mmCIF file of C-alpha atoms in Angstrom:
data_model
loop_
_atom_site.group_PDB
_atom_site.id
_atom_site.type_symbol
_atom_site.label_atom_id
_atom_site.label_comp_id
_atom_site.label_asym_id
_atom_site.label_seq_id
_atom_site.Cartn_x
_atom_site.Cartn_y
_atom_site.Cartn_z
ATOM 1 C CA UNK K 364 29.091 -4.610 2.635
ATOM 2 C CA UNK K 365 28.099 -1.131 1.659
ATOM 3 C CA UNK K 366 24.661 -0.240 0.368
ATOM 4 C CA UNK K 367 23.660 3.054 -1.200
ATOM 5 C CA UNK K 368 20.020 4.001 -1.305
ATOM 6 C CA UNK K 369 18.488 6.810 -3.374
ATOM 7 C CA UNK K 370 15.005 7.831 -2.349
ATOM 8 C CA UNK K 371 13.021 10.063 -4.675
ATOM 9 C CA UNK K 372 9.560 11.513 -4.781
ATOM 10 C CA UNK K 373 7.125 9.785 -7.116
ATOM 11 C CA UNK K 374 6.052 11.730 -10.162
ATOM 12 C CA UNK K 375 2.995 13.814 -9.438
ATOM 13 C CA UNK K 376 3.928 14.523 -5.831
ATOM 14 C CA UNK K 377 4.383 18.247 -5.295
ATOM 15 C CA UNK K 378 7.962 19.088 -4.342
ATOM 16 C CA UNK K 379 8.030 22.702 -3.094
ATOM 17 C CA UNK K 380 11.592 22.295 -1.867
ATOM 18 C CA UNK K 381 12.711 21.363 -5.362
ATOM 19 C CA UNK K 382 10.894 24.387 -6.738
ATOM 20 C CA UNK K 383 12.678 26.612 -4.235
ATOM 21 C CA UNK K 384 16.025 25.175 -5.336
ATOM 22 C CA UNK K 385 15.153 25.834 -8.961
ATOM 23 C CA UNK K 386 14.289 29.443 -8.196
ATOM 24 C CA UNK K 387 17.545 29.883 -6.282
ATOM 25 C CA UNK K 388 19.518 28.503 -9.251
ATOM 26 C CA UNK K 389 17.679 30.983 -11.491
ATOM 27 C CA UNK K 390 18.620 33.815 -9.166
ATOM 28 C CA UNK K 391 22.211 32.761 -9.424
ATOM 29 C CA UNK K 392 22.071 33.141 -13.183
ATOM 30 C CA UNK K 393 21.736 29.487 -14.264
ATOM 31 C CA UNK K 394 19.369 29.426 -17.195
ATOM 32 C CA UNK K 395 17.467 26.470 -18.634
ATOM 33 C CA UNK K 396 16.809 24.587 -15.406
ATOM 34 C CA UNK K 397 13.251 23.413 -16.018
ATOM 35 C CA UNK K 398 12.698 21.423 -12.881
ATOM 36 C CA UNK K 399 14.434 20.279 -9.732
ATOM 37 C CA UNK K 400 13.245 17.452 -7.543
ATOM 38 C CA UNK K 401 14.955 16.810 -4.263
ATOM 39 C CA UNK K 402 15.493 13.323 -2.839
ATOM 40 C CA UNK K 403 17.410 11.605 -0.087
ATOM 41 C CA UNK K 404 20.568 9.543 -0.150
ATOM 42 C CA UNK K 405 21.554 7.038 2.525
ATOM 43 C CA UNK K 406 24.717 4.974 2.937
ATOM 44 C CA UNK K 407 24.511 1.797 4.961
ATOM 45 C CA UNK K 408 27.379 -0.287 6.289
ATOM 46 C CA UNK K 409 26.201 -3.894 6.726
ATOM 47 C CA UNK K 410 27.735 -7.023 8.308
ATOM 48 C CA UNK K 411 26.100 -9.169 5.571
ATOM 49 C CA UNK K 412 28.637 -10.306 2.959
ATOM 50 C CA UNK K 413 26.366 -11.956 0.437
ATOM 51 C CA UNK K 414 25.168 -9.317 -2.059
ATOM 52 C CA UNK K 415 21.803 -10.915 -2.709
ATOM 53 C CA UNK K 416 20.969 -11.209 0.974
ATOM 54 C CA UNK K 417 22.224 -7.672 1.528
ATOM 55 C CA UNK K 418 20.001 -6.358 -1.260
ATOM 56 C CA UNK K 419 16.988 -8.217 0.123
ATOM 57 C CA UNK K 420 17.600 -6.873 3.593
ATOM 58 C CA UNK K 421 17.997 -3.293 2.417
ATOM 59 C CA UNK K 422 14.906 -3.639 0.241
ATOM 60 C CA UNK K 423 12.936 -4.587 3.328
ATOM 61 C CA UNK K 424 14.487 -1.690 5.276
ATOM 62 C CA UNK K 425 13.336 0.695 2.543
ATOM 63 C CA UNK K 426 9.827 -0.731 2.444
ATOM 64 C CA UNK K 427 9.489 -0.667 6.235
ATOM 65 C CA UNK K 428 11.176 2.587 7.254
ATOM 66 C CA UNK K 429 13.607 4.333 4.940
ATOM 67 C CA UNK K 430 11.079 5.256 2.265
ATOM 68 C CA UNK K 431 7.423 6.195 2.473
ATOM 69 C CA UNK K 432 6.172 4.194 -0.455
ATOM 70 C CA UNK K 433 2.986 6.290 -0.635
ATOM 71 C CA UNK K 434 5.033 9.191 -2.027
ATOM 72 C CA UNK K 435 8.541 7.863 -2.608
ATOM 73 C CA UNK K 436 10.436 5.352 -4.776
ATOM 74 C CA UNK K 437 13.899 3.989 -4.098
ATOM 75 C CA UNK K 438 16.865 2.357 -5.781
ATOM 76 C CA UNK K 439 19.538 0.271 -4.089
ATOM 77 C CA UNK K 440 23.207 -0.202 -5.060
ATOM 78 C CA UNK K 441 25.135 -2.944 -3.298
ATOM 79 C CA UNK K 442 28.897 -3.000 -2.962
ATOM 80 C CA UNK K 443 31.697 -0.392 -3.037
ATOM 81 C CA UNK Q 667 -13.897 7.770 30.005
ATOM 82 C CA UNK Q 668 -10.233 6.760 30.219
ATOM 83 C CA UNK Q 669 -7.839 8.454 27.806
ATOM 84 C CA UNK Q 670 -4.128 8.150 27.092
ATOM 85 C CA UNK Q 671 -1.785 10.718 25.568
ATOM 86 C CA UNK Q 672 1.263 9.130 23.944
ATOM 87 C CA UNK Q 673 4.554 11.039 24.247
ATOM 88 C CA UNK Q 674 7.568 10.511 22.011
ATOM 89 C CA UNK Q 675 11.011 12.141 22.233
ATOM 90 C CA UNK Q 676 10.421 15.575 20.670
ATOM 91 C CA UNK Q 677 6.660 15.706 21.315
ATOM 92 C CA UNK Q 678 5.902 19.188 22.648
ATOM 93 C CA UNK Q 679 2.133 19.719 22.466
ATOM 94 C CA UNK Q 680 1.108 17.120 25.040
ATOM 95 C CA UNK Q 681 0.519 19.602 27.821
ATOM 96 C CA UNK Q 682 -2.071 21.569 25.809
ATOM 97 C CA UNK Q 683 -3.757 18.295 24.861
ATOM 98 C CA UNK Q 684 -3.737 17.109 28.473
ATOM 99 C CA UNK Q 685 -5.257 20.424 29.597
ATOM 100 C CA UNK Q 686 -8.038 20.243 27.027
ATOM 101 C CA UNK Q 687 -8.829 16.598 27.840
ATOM 102 C CA UNK Q 688 -8.778 17.293 31.574
ATOM 103 C CA UNK Q 689 -11.200 20.204 31.160
ATOM 104 C CA UNK Q 690 -13.690 18.089 29.224
ATOM 105 C CA UNK Q 691 -13.233 14.793 31.056
ATOM 106 C CA UNK Q 692 -13.081 16.231 34.569
ATOM 107 C CA UNK Q 693 -9.951 14.210 35.244
ATOM 108 C CA UNK Q 694 -6.488 14.062 33.615
ATOM 109 C CA UNK Q 695 -5.666 11.499 30.952
ATOM 110 C CA UNK Q 696 -2.831 9.009 31.415
ATOM 111 C CA UNK Q 697 0.464 9.975 29.822
ATOM 112 C CA UNK Q 698 2.243 7.054 28.135
ATOM 113 C CA UNK Q 699 5.902 7.096 27.100
ATOM 114 C CA UNK Q 700 6.768 5.708 23.686
ATOM 115 C CA UNK Q 701 8.650 2.726 25.123
ATOM 116 C CA UNK Q 702 5.627 1.246 26.905
ATOM 117 C CA UNK Q 703 4.267 -1.849 25.191
ATOM 118 C CA UNK Q 704 1.762 -3.007 27.864
ATOM 119 C CA UNK Q 705 -1.150 -0.610 28.037
ATOM 120 C CA UNK Q 706 -4.276 -0.835 30.188
ATOM 121 C CA UNK Q 707 -7.611 -0.405 28.413
ATOM 122 C CA UNK Q 708 -8.401 3.082 27.245
ATOM 123 C CA UNK Q 709 -11.510 4.551 25.639
ATOM 124 C CA UNK Q 710 -9.439 7.067 23.653
ATOM 125 C CA UNK Q 711 -5.770 7.223 22.611
ATOM 126 C CA UNK Q 712 -4.307 10.550 21.541
ATOM 127 C CA UNK Q 713 -1.171 11.296 19.514
ATOM 128 C CA UNK Q 714 -0.319 14.987 20.157
ATOM 129 C CA UNK Q 715 1.662 17.475 18.155
ATOM 130 C CA UNK Q 716 5.351 18.347 18.190
ATOM 131 C CA UNK Q 717 8.530 17.289 16.478
ATOM 132 C CA UNK Q 718 8.888 13.648 17.454
ATOM 133 C CA UNK Q 719 12.419 12.408 16.689
ATOM 134 C CA UNK Q 720 13.200 15.886 15.416
ATOM 135 C CA UNK Q 721 11.283 15.133 12.209
ATOM 136 C CA UNK Q 722 14.368 13.151 11.235
ATOM 137 C CA UNK Q 723 14.051 10.931 8.140
ATOM 138 C CA UNK Q 724 10.422 12.020 7.622
ATOM 139 C CA UNK Q 725 7.959 13.686 9.962
ATOM 140 C CA UNK Q 726 6.329 11.014 12.126
ATOM 141 C CA UNK Q 727 8.245 8.183 10.467
ATOM 142 C CA UNK Q 728 10.186 6.980 13.440
ATOM 143 C CA UNK Q 729 7.444 7.619 15.978
ATOM 144 C CA UNK Q 730 5.181 5.428 13.889
ATOM 145 C CA UNK Q 731 7.620 2.552 14.488
ATOM 146 C CA UNK Q 732 8.223 3.176 18.202
ATOM 147 C CA UNK Q 733 7.522 0.283 20.571
ATOM 148 C CA UNK Q 734 4.219 1.715 21.871
ATOM 149 C CA UNK Q 735 2.773 1.989 18.347
ATOM 150 C CA UNK Q 736 2.401 -1.771 17.874
ATOM 151 C CA UNK Q 737 -0.063 -1.669 20.754
ATOM 152 C CA UNK Q 738 -1.753 1.497 19.513
ATOM 153 C CA UNK Q 739 -2.190 -0.006 16.048
ATOM 154 C CA UNK Q 740 -3.635 -3.205 17.460
ATOM 155 C CA UNK Q 741 -6.066 -1.232 19.626
ATOM 156 C CA UNK Q 742 -7.064 0.955 16.659
ATOM 157 C CA UNK Q 743 -7.752 -2.120 14.559
ATOM 158 C CA UNK Q 744 -9.967 -3.373 17.392
ATOM 159 C CA UNK Q 745 -11.999 -0.170 17.224
ATOM 160 C CA UNK Q 746 -10.512 1.886 20.062
ATOM 161 C CA UNK Q 747 -10.839 5.574 19.020
ATOM 162 C CA UNK Q 748 -7.547 7.249 18.206
ATOM 163 C CA UNK Q 749 -7.049 11.004 17.689
ATOM 164 C CA UNK Q 750 -3.885 12.282 15.968
ATOM 165 C CA UNK Q 751 -3.265 16.058 15.933
ATOM 166 C CA UNK Q 752 -0.600 17.612 13.713
ATOM 167 C CA UNK Q 753 2.486 15.409 14.273
ATOM 168 C CA UNK Q 754 -0.043 12.843 15.467
ATOM 169 C CA UNK Q 755 -1.746 12.966 12.041
ATOM 170 C CA UNK Q 756 1.656 12.487 10.383
ATOM 171 C CA UNK Q 757 2.315 9.508 12.662
ATOM 172 C CA UNK Q 758 -1.061 7.950 11.803
ATOM 173 C CA UNK Q 759 -0.340 8.084 8.058
ATOM 174 C CA UNK Q 760 3.143 6.684 8.572
ATOM 175 C CA UNK Q 761 1.677 3.889 10.717
ATOM 176 C CA UNK Q 762 -0.795 2.999 7.967
ATOM 177 C CA UNK Q 763 -3.825 3.783 10.140
ATOM 178 C CA UNK Q 764 -4.843 6.526 7.739
ATOM 179 C CA UNK Q 765 -4.205 6.771 3.966
ATOM 180 C CA UNK Q 766 -2.049 9.343 2.224
ATOM 181 C CA UNK Q 767 0.835 11.444 3.486
ATOM 182 C CA UNK Q 768 1.634 14.954 4.730
ATOM 183 C CA UNK Q 769 4.043 16.873 2.544
ATOM 184 C CA UNK Q 770 5.952 20.119 3.205
ATOM 185 C CA UNK Q 771 3.640 23.141 2.976
ATOM 186 C CA UNK Q 772 3.342 24.307 -0.591
ATOM 187 C CA UNK Q 773 4.279 27.819 0.517
ATOM 188 C CA UNK Q 774 7.462 26.402 2.106
ATOM 189 C CA UNK Q 775 7.066 28.469 5.287
ATOM 190 C CA UNK Q 776 6.078 27.260 8.724
ATOM 191 C CA UNK Q 777 2.457 28.424 9.073
ATOM 192 C CA UNK Q 778 1.371 29.461 12.563
ATOM 193 C CA UNK Q 779 -1.995 31.233 12.636
ATOM 194 C CA UNK Q 780 -5.745 30.747 13.044
ATOM 195 C CA UNK Q 781 -7.609 29.139 10.158
ATOM 196 C CA UNK Q 782 -11.274 28.334 9.586
ATOM 197 C CA UNK Q 783 -12.471 24.813 9.165
ATOM 198 C CA UNK Q 784 -15.716 23.481 7.783
ATOM 199 C CA UNK Q 785 -16.910 20.442 9.705
ATOM 200 C CA UNK Q 786 -17.862 17.994 6.975
ATOM 201 C CA UNK Q 787 -19.799 15.517 9.078
ATOM 202 C CA UNK Q 788 -21.032 15.254 12.643
ATOM 203 C CA UNK Q 789 -21.366 11.482 12.361
ATOM 204 C CA UNK Q 790 -18.352 10.499 14.405
ATOM 205 C CA UNK Q 791 -17.401 10.559 18.078
ATOM 206 C CA UNK Q 792 -14.879 13.315 17.267
ATOM 207 C CA UNK Q 793 -17.302 15.648 15.500
ATOM 208 C CA UNK Q 794 -20.499 14.829 17.409
ATOM 209 C CA UNK Q 795 -20.142 18.152 19.223
ATOM 210 C CA UNK Q 796 -20.534 20.068 15.967
ATOM 211 C CA UNK Q 797 -23.067 20.096 13.160
ATOM 212 C CA UNK Q 798 -22.281 19.304 9.518
ATOM 213 C CA UNK Q 799 -21.381 22.478 7.658
ATOM 214 C CA UNK Q 800 -20.459 24.360 10.828
ATOM 215 C CA UNK Q 801 -17.453 26.687 10.476
ATOM 216 C CA UNK Q 802 -15.002 26.785 13.373
ATOM 217 C CA UNK Q 803 -11.799 28.706 14.065
ATOM 218 C CA UNK Q 804 -8.739 26.731 15.105
ATOM 219 C CA UNK Q 805 -5.009 27.450 15.049
ATOM 220 C CA UNK Q 806 -2.488 25.618 12.894
ATOM 221 C CA UNK Q 807 1.270 25.443 13.483
ATOM 222 C CA UNK Q 808 3.089 23.259 11.000
ATOM 223 C CA UNK Q 809 5.729 23.028 8.344
ATOM 224 C CA UNK Q 810 4.539 19.825 6.691
ATOM 225 C CA UNK Q 811 0.754 19.879 6.691
ATOM 226 C CA UNK Q 812 -0.078 19.499 2.996
ATOM 227 C CA UNK Q 813 -2.305 16.433 2.742
ATOM 228 C CA UNK Q 814 -1.589 14.252 -0.283
ATOM 229 C CA UNK Q 815 -3.186 11.081 -1.608
ATOM 230 C CA UNK Q 816 -3.698 9.723 -5.104
ATOM 231 C CA UNK Q 817 -6.983 10.708 -6.840
ATOM 232 C CA UNK Q 818 -8.616 7.299 -6.263
ATOM 233 C CA UNK Q 819 -7.958 7.533 -2.526
ATOM 234 C CA UNK Q 820 -9.243 11.141 -2.390
ATOM 235 C CA UNK Q 821 -12.400 10.123 -4.264
ATOM 236 C CA UNK Q 822 -12.911 7.213 -1.839
ATOM 237 C CA UNK Q 823 -12.417 9.463 1.178
ATOM 238 C CA UNK Q 824 -15.002 11.880 -0.139
ATOM 239 C CA UNK Q 825 -17.398 9.202 -1.338
ATOM 240 C CA UNK Q 826 -17.340 7.405 2.006
ATOM 241 C CA UNK Q 827 -17.802 10.557 4.050
ATOM 242 C CA UNK Q 828 -14.328 10.280 5.568
ATOM 243 C CA UNK Q 829 -13.247 13.873 5.181
ATOM 244 C CA UNK Q 830 -13.664 15.331 8.658
ATOM 245 C CA UNK Q 831 -12.637 18.972 8.147
ATOM 246 C CA UNK Q 832 -11.720 21.230 5.244
ATOM 247 C CA UNK Q 833 -9.909 24.564 5.303
ATOM 248 C CA UNK Q 834 -12.359 27.314 4.370
ATOM 249 C CA UNK Q 835 -13.014 31.046 4.470
ATOM 250 C CA UNK Q 836 -14.974 32.341 7.485
ATOM 251 C CA UNK Q 837 -18.064 32.082 5.272
ATOM 252 C CA UNK Q 838 -17.486 28.366 4.870
ATOM 253 C CA UNK Q 839 -16.487 28.760 1.215
ATOM 254 C CA UNK Q 840 -13.593 26.621 -0.011
ATOM 255 C CA UNK Q 841 -10.829 28.580 -1.761
ATOM 256 C CA UNK Q 842 -7.081 28.417 -2.355
ATOM 257 C CA UNK Q 843 -6.581 31.577 -0.290
ATOM 258 C CA UNK Q 844 -8.162 29.772 2.699
ATOM 259 C CA UNK Q 845 -5.885 26.751 2.383
ATOM 260 C CA UNK Q 846 -2.742 27.394 4.449
ATOM 261 C CA UNK Q 847 -0.601 24.560 3.078
ATOM 262 C CA UNK Q 848 -1.830 23.371 -0.334
ATOM 263 C CA UNK Q 849 -3.631 20.263 0.986
ATOM 264 C CA UNK Q 850 -5.425 18.289 -1.716
ATOM 265 C CA UNK Q 851 -9.078 19.258 -1.892
ATOM 266 C CA UNK Q 852 -8.479 21.544 1.093
ATOM 267 C CA UNK Q 853 -8.516 18.542 3.425
ATOM 268 C CA UNK Q 854 -7.570 19.375 7.025
ATOM 269 C CA UNK Q 855 -8.553 16.115 8.683
ATOM 270 C CA UNK Q 856 -9.709 12.588 7.722
ATOM 271 C CA UNK Q 857 -11.215 9.506 9.291
ATOM 272 C CA UNK Q 858 -10.435 5.825 8.801
ATOM 273 C CA UNK Q 859 -13.083 3.482 7.338
ATOM 274 C CA UNK Q 860 -15.069 3.225 10.565
ATOM 275 C CA UNK Q 861 -14.521 6.842 11.643
ATOM 276 C CA UNK Q 862 -12.896 5.559 14.823
ATOM 277 C CA UNK Q 863 -9.527 7.124 13.900
ATOM 278 C CA UNK Q 864 -9.235 10.854 13.176
ATOM 279 C CA UNK Q 865 -6.100 12.642 11.949
ATOM 280 C CA UNK Q 866 -6.167 16.423 11.694
ATOM 281 C CA UNK Q 867 -3.462 19.051 11.191
ATOM 282 C CA UNK Q 868 -5.079 21.929 13.150
ATOM 283 C CA UNK Q 869 -4.933 22.115 16.962
ATOM 284 C CA UNK Q 870 -8.416 22.072 18.561
ATOM 285 C CA UNK Q 871 -6.769 21.879 21.987
ATOM 286 C CA UNK Q 872 -5.319 25.372 21.418
ATOM 287 C CA UNK Q 873 -8.666 27.132 21.136
ATOM 288 C CA UNK Q 874 -10.510 25.347 23.908
ATOM 289 C CA UNK Q 875 -10.716 27.848 26.787
ATOM 290 C CA UNK Q 876 -11.462 31.582 27.027
ATOM 291 C CA UNK Q 877 -7.826 32.410 27.769
ATOM 292 C CA UNK Q 878 -6.929 31.055 24.332
ATOM 293 C CA UNK Q 879 -9.091 33.726 22.710
ATOM 294 C CA UNK Q 880 -11.788 31.334 21.597
ATOM 295 C CA UNK Q 881 -13.365 28.007 22.474
ATOM 296 C CA UNK Q 882 -14.350 26.469 19.118
ATOM 297 C CA UNK Q 883 -12.072 23.492 19.744
ATOM 298 C CA UNK Q 884 -13.696 22.541 23.042
ATOM 299 C CA UNK Q 885 -16.700 20.892 21.409
ATOM 300 C CA UNK Q 886 -14.437 18.247 19.874
ATOM 301 C CA UNK Q 887 -13.410 17.104 23.335
ATOM 302 C CA UNK Q 888 -16.852 17.541 24.935
ATOM 303 C CA UNK Q 889 -18.345 15.543 22.089
ATOM 304 C CA UNK Q 890 -15.805 12.747 22.584
ATOM 305 C CA UNK Q 891 -16.519 12.542 26.306
ATOM 306 C CA UNK Q 892 -20.257 12.334 25.615
ATOM 307 C CA UNK Q 893 -19.813 9.742 22.881
ATOM 308 C CA UNK Q 894 -17.342 7.533 24.731
ATOM 309 C CA UNK Q 895 -18.539 7.665 28.351
#
């Protein structure tokens, strides 16, 4: 079972890396980019075949390690 | 006083910390590898600086979940003093022993220079060697040292006297130009609720002997020895 996790900074958390990317886009001539926020994407390959159990396991992985819930939120997609 | 310095893969500031502790304690601390789970009693546990686990995933994230940390967390909850410097501070926030998080520096560069800190309180074993309001000079060397917490947490830290150090000008004045990384409210170090755990981004162990070009950091360690012996 595949799981895809998107981890993003919570609103209100300063993202200087995102700001740097926005400036770089501006330097390249892309206009109208008001904001960029950079996150993290993880792909997991699990033995678990039941989607509900897989989702619960990945949720626990996010809460315990993959995301810092003080500053990050996450979404999980289960399946191909 | 018996002290332990915990070492993770990628830790690289343990030798400076060991030298500073040895100078103040008169004997070297124990060095504990991250895989140890059985620890003898210690009066002080130290998490030094470096790039544990290469800063992979998030700085300090994997070190905070290393085998030794279950024991360190249990000891901290029992009141054993714990000092986290730089990567050690990041590990303490990831381990939930201190609130908030350390974000990439607002300026985006790695900052490696001396800064001035205002000691906010002397009422802790870590700051007993200073006086409240004293300004000291200490080096920083970090890429992700910007302290962040939500406003309620920041208010609680300030209200409960748990801010240990703030970045300041040599005069002691707080100002954005004296803040090397954009930390909220210029916070450079914080305590837990009982002030038995201190996390700080600057490196007191790197300005602790004359050869370093200054000794302002030494009083942190001398104060600890006096408080804990």
